[in-house]
PDB file of C-alpha atoms in Angstrom:
ATOM      1  CA  UNK A   1     -25.688  -1.363  21.753  1.00 78.00           C
ATOM      2  CA  UNK A   2     -28.344   0.288  20.293  1.00 83.00           C
ATOM      3  CA  UNK A   3     -27.603   2.170  16.519  1.00 87.00           C
ATOM      4  CA  UNK A   4     -27.865   5.650  17.041  1.00 85.00           C
ATOM      5  CA  UNK A   5     -25.125   5.199  19.520  1.00 87.00           C
ATOM      6  CA  UNK A   6     -22.681   3.207  17.305  1.00 88.00           C
ATOM      7  CA  UNK A   7     -23.353   5.872  14.093  1.00 87.00           C
ATOM      8  CA  UNK A   8     -22.757   8.712  17.033  1.00 84.00           C
ATOM      9  CA  UNK A   9     -20.018   7.232  17.662  1.00 86.00           C
ATOM     10  CA  UNK A  10     -18.138   5.442  14.502  1.00 88.00           C
ATOM     11  CA  UNK A  11     -19.119   9.257  12.273  1.00 86.00           C
ATOM     12  CA  UNK A  12     -17.586  11.540  15.343  1.00 84.00           C
ATOM     13  CA  UNK A  13     -14.416   9.219  16.206  1.00 84.00           C
ATOM     14  CA  UNK A  14     -10.798   9.150  13.786  1.00 86.00           C
ATOM     15  CA  UNK A  15     -11.316   8.913  10.328  1.00 86.00           C
ATOM     16  CA  UNK A  16      -8.086   6.092  10.389  1.00 89.00           C
ATOM     17  CA  UNK A  17      -9.816   3.759  12.867  1.00 91.00           C
ATOM     18  CA  UNK A  18     -13.721   3.877  10.801  1.00 90.00           C
ATOM     19  CA  UNK A  19     -12.894   0.360   9.525  1.00 93.00           C
ATOM     20  CA  UNK A  20     -11.892  -1.106  12.544  1.00 93.00           C
ATOM     21  CA  UNK A  21     -13.798   0.524  15.091  1.00 92.00           C
ATOM     22  CA  UNK A  22     -16.887  -0.378  13.157  1.00 93.00           C
ATOM     23  CA  UNK A  23     -15.905  -3.749  12.057  1.00 93.00           C
ATOM     24  CA  UNK A  24     -15.486  -3.998  16.063  1.00 93.00           C
ATOM     25  CA  UNK A  25     -19.212  -2.674  16.737  1.00 92.00           C
ATOM     26  CA  UNK A  26     -20.248  -4.978  14.639  1.00 92.00           C
ATOM     27  CA  UNK A  27     -18.594  -8.126  16.187  1.00 93.00           C
ATOM     28  CA  UNK A  28     -19.594  -7.405  19.454  1.00 93.00           C
ATOM     29  CA  UNK A  29     -23.145  -6.978  18.426  1.00 90.00           C
ATOM     30  CA  UNK A  30     -23.174  -9.889  16.697  1.00 91.00           C
ATOM     31  CA  UNK A  31     -21.649 -11.619  19.829  1.00 92.00           C
ATOM     32  CA  UNK A  32     -24.504 -10.410  22.068  1.00 91.00           C
ATOM     33  CA  UNK A  33     -27.058 -12.426  19.927  1.00 90.00           C
ATOM     34  CA  UNK A  34     -27.987  -9.376  18.076  1.00 89.00           C
ATOM     35  CA  UNK A  35     -27.881  -9.707  13.670  1.00 90.00           C
ATOM     36  CA  UNK A  36     -29.332  -7.504  12.302  1.00 91.00           C
ATOM     37  CA  UNK A  37     -27.653  -4.804  14.165  1.00 90.00           C
ATOM     38  CA  UNK A  38     -24.554  -6.377  13.488  1.00 90.00           C
ATOM     39  CA  UNK A  39     -25.703  -5.893  10.020  1.00 91.00           C
ATOM     40  CA  UNK A  40     -26.750  -2.690   9.740  1.00 90.00           C
ATOM     41  CA  UNK A  41     -23.397  -1.289  11.297  1.00 90.00           C
ATOM     42  CA  UNK A  42     -21.382  -3.418   9.225  1.00 89.00           C
ATOM     43  CA  UNK A  43     -22.922  -2.023   6.521  1.00 89.00           C
ATOM     44  CA  UNK A  44     -21.739   2.264   7.401  1.00 89.00           C
ATOM     45  CA  UNK A  45     -19.687   3.144   5.340  1.00 88.00           C
ATOM     46  CA  UNK A  46     -16.594   5.030   5.803  1.00 90.00           C
ATOM     47  CA  UNK A  47     -17.417   8.995   5.577  1.00 89.00           C
ATOM     48  CA  UNK A  48     -15.033  10.360   2.953  1.00 89.00           C
ATOM     49  CA  UNK A  49     -12.652  13.701   3.707  1.00 90.00           C
ATOM     50  CA  UNK A  50     -14.701  16.502   2.953  1.00 88.00           C
ATOM     51  CA  UNK A  51     -17.595  14.703   4.529  1.00 88.00           C
ATOM     52  CA  UNK A  52     -15.886  13.549   8.094  1.00 89.00           C
ATOM     53  CA  UNK A  53     -14.564  17.426   8.128  1.00 91.00           C
ATOM     54  CA  UNK A  54     -18.067  18.116   7.711  1.00 90.00           C
ATOM     55  CA  UNK A  55     -18.985  15.849  10.081  1.00 88.00           C
ATOM     56  CA  UNK A  56     -16.737  17.459  12.886  1.00 89.00           C
ATOM     57  CA  UNK A  57     -17.886  20.374  12.562  1.00 89.00           C
ATOM     58  CA  UNK A  58     -21.337  19.461  13.507  1.00 88.00           C
ATOM     59  CA  UNK A  59     -20.021  18.442  16.879  1.00 87.00           C
ATOM     60  CA  UNK A  60     -17.618  21.741  17.101  1.00 87.00           C
ATOM     61  CA  UNK A  61     -19.314  24.373  15.283  1.00 83.00           C
ATOM     62  CA  UNK A  62     -22.745  23.724  14.806  1.00 88.00           C
ATOM     63  CA  UNK A  63     -24.525  26.348  14.533  1.00 91.00           C
ATOM     64  CA  UNK A  64     -23.639  27.255  10.873  1.00 89.00           C
ATOM     65  CA  UNK A  65     -24.575  24.706   9.816  1.00 90.00           C
ATOM     66  CA  UNK A  66     -27.393  25.227  11.417  1.00 91.00           C
ATOM     67  CA  UNK A  67     -27.776  28.727   9.663  1.00 92.00           C
ATOM     68  CA  UNK A  68     -26.694  27.283   6.621  1.00 91.00           C
ATOM     69  CA  UNK A  69     -29.664  24.467   6.676  1.00 90.00           C
ATOM     70  CA  UNK A  70     -32.590  26.913   7.424  1.00 92.00           C
ATOM     71  CA  UNK A  71     -30.951  29.450   4.781  1.00 90.00           C
ATOM     72  CA  UNK A  72     -31.653  26.466   1.962  1.00 88.00           C
ATOM     73  CA  UNK A  73     -35.637  25.855   3.977  1.00 90.00           C
ATOM     74  CA  UNK A  74     -36.023  29.563   2.919  1.00 91.00           C
ATOM     75  CA  UNK A  75     -34.638  29.704  -0.614  1.00 88.00           C
ATOM     76  CA  UNK A  76     -36.510  27.462  -1.525  1.00 88.00           C
ATOM     77  CA  UNK A  77     -39.890  28.694   0.313  1.00 88.00           C
ATOM     78  CA  UNK A  78     -38.642  32.377  -2.053  1.00 85.00           C
ATOM     79  CA  UNK A  79     -38.552  30.161  -4.837  1.00 85.00           C
ATOM     80  CA  UNK A  80     -42.202  28.541  -4.212  1.00 85.00           C
ATOM     81  CA  UNK A  81     -43.014  31.733  -4.068  1.00 83.00           C
ATOM     82  CA  UNK A  82     -41.217  33.379  -7.070  1.00 82.00           C
ATOM     83  CA  UNK A  83     -39.789  36.335  -4.473  1.00 79.00           C
ATOM     84  CA  UNK A  84     -37.464  37.430  -6.865  1.00 82.00           C
ATOM     85  CA  UNK A  85     -35.494  39.744  -4.041  1.00 86.00           C
ATOM     86  CA  UNK A  86     -36.009  37.481  -1.568  1.00 85.00           C
ATOM     87  CA  UNK A  87     -33.752  34.434  -3.023  1.00 85.00           C
ATOM     88  CA  UNK A  88     -31.266  36.955  -4.700  1.00 89.00           C
ATOM     89  CA  UNK A  89     -30.753  37.868  -1.552  1.00 90.00           C
ATOM     90  CA  UNK A  90     -31.015  34.589   0.511  1.00 89.00           C
ATOM     91  CA  UNK A  91     -28.407  34.053  -1.635  1.00 90.00           C
ATOM     92  CA  UNK A  92     -25.666  35.971  -1.251  1.00 91.00           C
ATOM     93  CA  UNK A  93     -26.099  35.030   2.280  1.00 91.00           C
ATOM     94  CA  UNK A  94     -25.794  31.434   1.717  1.00 90.00           C
ATOM     95  CA  UNK A  95     -22.080  32.227  -0.304  1.00 91.00           C
ATOM     96  CA  UNK A  96     -21.434  34.504   2.288  1.00 92.00           C
ATOM     97  CA  UNK A  97     -21.797  31.328   4.353  1.00 91.00           C
ATOM     98  CA  UNK A  98     -19.857  29.424   3.494  1.00 91.00           C
ATOM     99  CA  UNK A  99     -17.039  31.483   2.715  1.00 92.00           C
ATOM    100  CA  UNK A 100     -17.172  32.129   6.252  1.00 92.00           C
ATOM    101  CA  UNK A 101     -17.676  28.405   7.519  1.00 92.00           C
ATOM    102  CA  UNK A 102     -14.224  27.666   5.209  1.00 91.00           C
ATOM    103  CA  UNK A 103     -12.664  30.058   5.870  1.00 89.00           C
ATOM    104  CA  UNK A 104     -12.062  28.696   9.607  1.00 88.00           C
ATOM    105  CA  UNK A 105     -11.538  25.033   8.370  1.00 90.00           C
ATOM    106  CA  UNK A 106      -8.016  24.340   9.178  1.00 86.00           C
ATOM    107  CA  UNK A 107      -6.293  23.994   5.636  1.00 88.00           C
ATOM    108  CA  UNK A 108      -7.156  21.311   3.180  1.00 87.00           C
ATOM    109  CA  UNK A 109      -5.735  20.309   0.055  1.00 90.00           C
ATOM    110  CA  UNK A 110      -7.562  21.853  -3.115  1.00 90.00           C
ATOM    111  CA  UNK A 111      -9.860  19.369  -3.906  1.00 89.00           C
ATOM    112  CA  UNK A 112     -10.866  18.228  -0.446  1.00 89.00           C
ATOM    113  CA  UNK A 113     -10.752  22.365   0.155  1.00 91.00           C
ATOM    114  CA  UNK A 114     -13.306  22.145  -2.870  1.00 91.00           C
ATOM    115  CA  UNK A 115     -15.323  19.185  -1.499  1.00 89.00           C
ATOM    116  CA  UNK A 116     -16.258  20.689   1.186  1.00 90.00           C
ATOM    117  CA  UNK A 117     -17.609  23.241  -0.496  1.00 90.00           C
ATOM    118  CA  UNK A 118     -19.590  21.083  -2.690  1.00 89.00           C
ATOM    119  CA  UNK A 119     -20.564  19.452   0.437  1.00 89.00           C
ATOM    120  CA  UNK A 120     -21.708  22.795   2.561  1.00 90.00           C
ATOM    121  CA  UNK A 121     -24.101  23.961  -1.143  1.00 89.00           C
ATOM    122  CA  UNK A 122     -25.301  20.213  -0.873  1.00 88.00           C
ATOM    123  CA  UNK A 123     -26.609  21.399   2.472  1.00 88.00           C
ATOM    124  CA  UNK A 124     -28.106  24.596   1.712  1.00 87.00           C
ATOM    125  CA  UNK A 125     -29.654  22.685  -1.420  1.00 87.00           C
ATOM    126  CA  UNK A 126     -31.366  19.258   0.088  1.00 87.00           C
ATOM    127  CA  UNK A 127     -32.369  18.577   3.130  1.00 88.00           C
ATOM    128  CA  UNK A 128     -31.968  15.333   3.633  1.00 87.00           C
ATOM    129  CA  UNK A 129     -27.759  16.004   3.158  1.00 87.00           C
ATOM    130  CA  UNK A 130     -28.610  19.190   5.169  1.00 87.00           C
ATOM    131  CA  UNK A 131     -30.524  17.060   8.599  1.00 88.00           C
ATOM    132  CA  UNK A 132     -27.684  14.455   8.583  1.00 88.00           C
ATOM    133  CA  UNK A 133     -24.683  17.582   7.895  1.00 87.00           C
ATOM    134  CA  UNK A 134     -26.427  19.217  11.437  1.00 88.00           C
ATOM    135  CA  UNK A 135     -26.463  15.333  13.103  1.00 87.00           C
ATOM    136  CA  UNK A 136     -22.610  14.751  11.912  1.00 87.00           C
ATOM    137  CA  UNK A 137     -23.498  11.250   9.927  1.00 87.00           C
ATOM    138  CA  UNK A 138     -22.806  12.398   6.333  1.00 86.00           C
ATOM    139  CA  UNK A 139     -20.805   9.790   4.728  1.00 85.00           C
ATOM    140  CA  UNK A 140     -20.416  12.268   0.810  1.00 78.00           C
ATOM    141  CA  UNK A 141     -23.286  13.984  -0.876  1.00 63.00           C
ATOM    142  CA  UNK A 142     -23.529  11.921  -3.606  1.00 50.00           C
ATOM    143  CA  UNK A 143     -24.446   8.595  -1.456  1.00 43.00           C
ATOM    144  CA  UNK A 144     -26.613   8.701   1.421  1.00 43.00           C
ATOM    145  CA  UNK A 145     -28.664   5.426   0.820  1.00 40.00           C
ATOM    146  CA  UNK A 146     -27.279   3.559   3.081  1.00 35.00           C
ATOM    147  CA  UNK A 147     -28.525   6.794   6.170  1.00 41.00           C
ATOM    148  CA  UNK A 148     -31.561   4.940   5.436  1.00 38.00           C
ATOM    149  CA  UNK A 149     -31.840   3.611   9.578  1.00 38.00           C
ATOM    150  CA  UNK A 150     -30.758   7.112  10.858  1.00 45.00           C
ATOM    151  CA  UNK A 151     -33.262   7.820  13.171  1.00 43.00           C
ATOM    152  CA  UNK A 152     -30.856  12.094  13.604  1.00 43.00           C
ATOM    153  CA  UNK A 153     -33.195  13.770  15.467  1.00 38.00           C
ATOM    154  CA  UNK A 154     -31.693  12.047  18.784  1.00 35.00           C
ATOM    155  CA  UNK A 155     -28.426  12.886  17.506  1.00 39.00           C
ATOM    156  CA  UNK A 156     -28.661  16.688  16.432  1.00 41.00           C
ATOM    157  CA  UNK A 157     -26.467  18.892  18.561  1.00 42.00           C
ATOM    158  CA  UNK A 158     -28.365  20.887  21.114  1.00 39.00           C
ATOM    159  CA  UNK A 159     -28.924  24.406  20.472  1.00 38.00           C
ATOM    160  CA  UNK A 160     -27.828  27.166  21.640  1.00 37.00           C
ATOM    161  CA  UNK A 161     -29.403  30.317  22.527  1.00 34.00           C
ATOM    162  CA  UNK A 162     -30.712  33.463  19.970  1.00 37.00           C
ATOM    163  CA  UNK A 163     -30.714  30.244  16.995  1.00 39.00           C
ATOM    164  CA  UNK A 164     -34.300  28.632  14.924  1.00 37.00           C
ATOM    165  CA  UNK A 165     -33.475  24.955  15.396  1.00 36.00           C
ATOM    166  CA  UNK A 166     -36.579  23.977  16.211  1.00 36.00           C
ATOM    167  CA  UNK A 167     -37.046  23.560  12.481  1.00 34.00           C
ATOM    168  CA  UNK A 168     -34.554  22.011  10.399  1.00 30.00           C
ATOM    169  CA  UNK A 169     -35.032  19.332  13.925  1.00 32.00           C
ATOM    170  CA  UNK A 170     -38.677  18.909  12.918  1.00 34.00           C
ATOM    171  CA  UNK A 171     -36.947  18.231  10.936  1.00 34.00           C
ATOM    172  CA  UNK A 172     -34.481  16.263  10.442  1.00 34.00           C
ATOM    173  CA  UNK A 173     -36.103  12.635   9.667  1.00 36.00           C
ATOM    174  CA  UNK A 174     -36.467  11.886   6.166  1.00 41.00           C
ATOM    175  CA  UNK A 175     -39.410   9.825   5.331  1.00 41.00           C
ATOM    176  CA  UNK A 176     -37.653   6.044   4.515  1.00 45.00           C
ATOM    177  CA  UNK A 177     -37.499   5.875   0.848  1.00 51.00           C
ATOM    178  CA  UNK A 178     -38.934   1.854   0.001  1.00 54.00           C
ATOM    179  CA  UNK A 179     -36.072  -0.566   0.127  1.00 57.00           C
ATOM    180  CA  UNK A 180     -35.359  -2.550  -3.394  1.00 68.00           C
ATOM    181  CA  UNK A 181     -34.378  -5.186  -2.089  1.00 73.00           C
ATOM    182  CA  UNK A 182     -33.101  -7.302  -4.790  1.00 77.00           C
ATOM    183  CA  UNK A 183     -31.550  -3.941  -6.048  1.00 78.00           C
ATOM    184  CA  UNK A 184     -29.835  -4.734  -2.253  1.00 77.00           C
ATOM    185  CA  UNK A 185     -29.414  -8.356  -2.515  1.00 79.00           C
ATOM    186  CA  UNK A 186     -28.062  -8.098  -6.371  1.00 80.00           C
ATOM    187  CA  UNK A 187     -24.976  -6.063  -4.865  1.00 77.00           C
ATOM    188  CA  UNK A 188     -24.633  -8.040  -2.138  1.00 80.00           C
ATOM    189  CA  UNK A 189     -24.148 -10.716  -4.905  1.00 83.00           C
ATOM    190  CA  UNK A 190     -21.999  -8.300  -6.795  1.00 81.00           C
ATOM    191  CA  UNK A 191     -19.705  -7.807  -3.234  1.00 82.00           C
ATOM    192  CA  UNK A 192     -19.296 -10.908  -2.762  1.00 81.00           C
ATOM    193  CA  UNK A 193     -17.812 -11.850  -6.104  1.00 85.00           C
ATOM    194  CA  UNK A 194     -15.675  -8.324  -5.568  1.00 79.00           C
ATOM    195  CA  UNK A 195     -14.113 -10.536  -2.356  1.00 80.00           C
ATOM    196  CA  UNK A 196     -14.051 -13.816  -3.888  1.00 81.00           C
ATOM    197  CA  UNK A 197     -12.372 -12.120  -7.188  1.00 81.00           C
ATOM    198  CA  UNK A 198     -10.244  -9.862  -4.777  1.00 81.00           C
ATOM    199  CA  UNK A 199      -9.602 -13.415  -2.628  1.00 78.00           C
ATOM    200  CA  UNK A 200      -8.474 -15.276  -5.089  1.00 80.00           C
ATOM    201  CA  UNK A 201      -6.482 -12.225  -6.644  1.00 76.00           C
ATOM    202  CA  UNK A 202      -4.501 -11.906  -3.382  1.00 79.00           C
ATOM    203  CA  UNK A 203      -4.308 -15.603  -2.951  1.00 80.00           C
ATOM    204  CA  UNK A 204      -2.094 -16.049  -6.258  1.00 79.00           C
ATOM    205  CA  UNK A 205      -0.075 -13.211  -5.699  1.00 80.00           C
ATOM    206  CA  UNK A 206       0.864 -15.151  -2.446  1.00 79.00           C
ATOM    207  CA  UNK A 207       1.894 -18.092  -4.553  1.00 78.00           C
ATOM    208  CA  UNK A 208       4.456 -16.584  -6.286  1.00 81.00           C
ATOM    209  CA  UNK A 209       5.310 -13.485  -4.487  1.00 76.00           C
ATOM    210  CA  UNK A 210       6.864 -17.657  -2.695  1.00 78.00           C
ATOM    211  CA  UNK A 211       8.256 -18.497  -6.235  1.00 80.00           C
ATOM    212  CA  UNK A 212       9.908 -15.065  -6.159  1.00 80.00           C
ATOM    213  CA  UNK A 213      11.052 -15.498  -2.464  1.00 74.00           C
ATOM    214  CA  UNK A 214      12.588 -19.145  -3.450  1.00 79.00           C
ATOM    215  CA  UNK A 215      14.389 -17.622  -6.662  1.00 79.00           C
ATOM    216  CA  UNK A 216      15.336 -14.745  -4.330  1.00 76.00           C
ATOM    217  CA  UNK A 217      16.859 -16.777  -2.150  1.00 77.00           C
ATOM    218  CA  UNK A 218      18.606 -19.455  -4.882  1.00 78.00           C
ATOM    219  CA  UNK A 219      19.819 -16.692  -6.781  1.00 82.00           C
ATOM    220  CA  UNK A 220      21.392 -14.879  -3.716  1.00 75.00           C
ATOM    221  CA  UNK A 221      23.196 -17.899  -2.553  1.00 77.00           C
ATOM    222  CA  UNK A 222      24.799 -18.367  -6.354  1.00 81.00           C
ATOM    223  CA  UNK A 223      25.628 -15.409  -6.056  1.00 80.00           C
ATOM    224  CA  UNK A 224      27.506 -15.786  -2.932  1.00 79.00           C
ATOM    225  CA  UNK A 225      29.137 -19.090  -3.334  1.00 82.00           C
ATOM    226  CA  UNK A 226      30.004 -17.396  -7.086  1.00 83.00           C
ATOM    227  CA  UNK A 227      31.614 -14.548  -5.247  1.00 81.00           C
ATOM    228  CA  UNK A 228      33.776 -16.721  -3.108  1.00 80.00           C
ATOM    229  CA  UNK A 229      35.050 -18.920  -5.885  1.00 81.00           C
ATOM    230  CA  UNK A 230      36.414 -15.885  -7.505  1.00 82.00           C
ATOM    231  CA  UNK A 231      37.957 -14.440  -4.702  1.00 78.00           C
ATOM    232  CA  UNK A 232      39.942 -18.032  -4.448  1.00 79.00           C
ATOM    233  CA  UNK A 233      41.131 -18.122  -7.815  1.00 83.00           C
ATOM    234  CA  UNK A 234      41.666 -14.467  -7.196  1.00 84.00           C
ATOM    235  CA  UNK A 235      44.001 -15.311  -4.233  1.00 82.00           C
ATOM    236  CA  UNK A 236      45.773 -18.559  -6.090  1.00 84.00           C
ATOM    237  CA  UNK A 237      46.215 -16.177  -9.125  1.00 83.00           C
ATOM    238  CA  UNK A 238      48.235 -13.842  -6.903  1.00 84.00           C
ATOM    239  CA  UNK A 239      49.839 -16.814  -5.383  1.00 83.00           C
ATOM    240  CA  UNK A 240      50.894 -18.448  -9.112  1.00 84.00           C
ATOM    241  CA  UNK A 241      52.195 -14.970 -10.266  1.00 83.00           C
ATOM    242  CA  UNK A 242      53.920 -14.930  -7.117  1.00 82.00           C
ATOM    243  CA  UNK A 243      55.744 -18.273  -7.791  1.00 86.00           C
ATOM    244  CA  UNK A 244      56.587 -17.358 -11.115  1.00 85.00           C
ATOM    245  CA  UNK A 245      58.003 -13.791 -10.359  1.00 84.00           C
ATOM    246  CA  UNK A 246      60.484 -15.701  -7.915  1.00 86.00           C
ATOM    247  CA  UNK A 247      61.212 -18.291 -10.678  1.00 86.00           C
ATOM    248  CA  UNK A 248      62.015 -16.032 -13.117  1.00 87.00           C
ATOM    249  CA  UNK A 249      64.711 -14.128 -10.452  1.00 87.00           C
ATOM    250  CA  UNK A 250      66.133 -17.033  -9.676  1.00 87.00           C
ATOM    251  CA  UNK A 251      66.314 -18.796 -13.121  1.00 87.00           C
ATOM    252  CA  UNK A 252      67.652 -15.270 -14.270  1.00 87.00           C
ATOM    253  CA  UNK A 253      70.440 -15.630 -11.456  1.00 87.00           C
ATOM    254  CA  UNK A 254      70.961 -19.696 -12.211  1.00 88.00           C
ATOM    255  CA  UNK A 255      72.004 -18.595 -15.646  1.00 88.00           C
ATOM    256  CA  UNK A 256      74.028 -15.636 -14.863  1.00 88.00           C
ATOM    257  CA  UNK A 257      75.840 -18.673 -12.424  1.00 91.00           C
ATOM    258  CA  UNK A 258      76.265 -21.205 -15.872  1.00 88.00           C
ATOM    259  CA  UNK A 259      77.091 -18.376 -18.349  1.00 88.00           C
ATOM    260  CA  UNK A 260      79.744 -17.936 -15.772  1.00 88.00           C
ATOM    261  CA  UNK A 261      81.314 -21.351 -14.608  1.00 91.00           C
ATOM    262  CA  UNK A 262      80.726 -22.045 -18.128  1.00 85.00           C
ATOM    263  CA  UNK A 263      83.312 -19.093 -19.185  1.00 86.00           C
ATOM    264  CA  UNK A 264      85.595 -20.047 -17.233  1.00 86.00           C
ATOM    265  CA  UNK A 265      85.618 -23.592 -18.027  1.00 85.00           C
ATOM    266  CA  UNK A 266      86.497 -22.947 -21.450  1.00 84.00           C
ATOM    267  CA  UNK A 267      89.237 -20.308 -20.791  1.00 84.00           C
ATOM    268  CA  UNK A 268      90.817 -22.958 -18.499  1.00 84.00           C
ATOM    269  CA  UNK A 269      89.901 -25.931 -21.409  1.00 82.00           C
ATOM    270  CA  UNK A 270      92.098 -23.678 -23.922  1.00 81.00           C
ATOM    271  CA  UNK A 271      95.264 -23.367 -21.307  1.00 82.00           C
ATOM    272  CA  UNK A 272      95.126 -26.556 -21.378  1.00 75.00           C
ATOM    273  CA  UNK A 273      98.781 -28.302 -23.481  1.00 66.00           C
TER     274      UNK A 273
END
């Protein structure tokens, strides 16, 4: 296992699986006893959607990216020579090429489209971004510092006849910037602190969720019991109303019988000598 191969597979793979694939590769490197390689792999950034689209373009159709990168070289040369006519012509060609590339890409949202266009402009403006783009290893336009480990030249897609890729390949390995170990250690410490904060926050949320779940179960049970009690009372009320109706009817019948007998008894008493 080597770093360039792993990086090429990660940046050429499915964006949605980048994190899991990166972690699995780092774990495999650590299992093989290469802790330094595992650490480098672990620090690879997941590319933005726009960067992933450009990375895919570098693998599927690299010629246009090479041409855009070469235009950037020629623009910088024309600027150095103060060649106004060449600058204007090259600038127009750059705009046409960017539009041509954008036209050939799949449909995307407006925000992603703007980011892709900005990334393509950066390929023409920045030779380091151009090298990463042609190698298919962009993470974003603004944050490329962790890509300093890439050898790049071994990963540039093969040239197509008639193009002039060698100029770019010769420049594809940018000078490695001097590492700021204090800054890196500070960033790692901040990352550890942030992970610890998130872990504690997750633990607190888990506790709150457990309490809420218990409350939910308790109130659900109480609601079920109250509903059952209401149904029981409704049944009893209906039975009581039915008994009351029967008692009322029986009372009415009894009263009518009593009145009839009482009236007959009075008549009999009046008729007696």
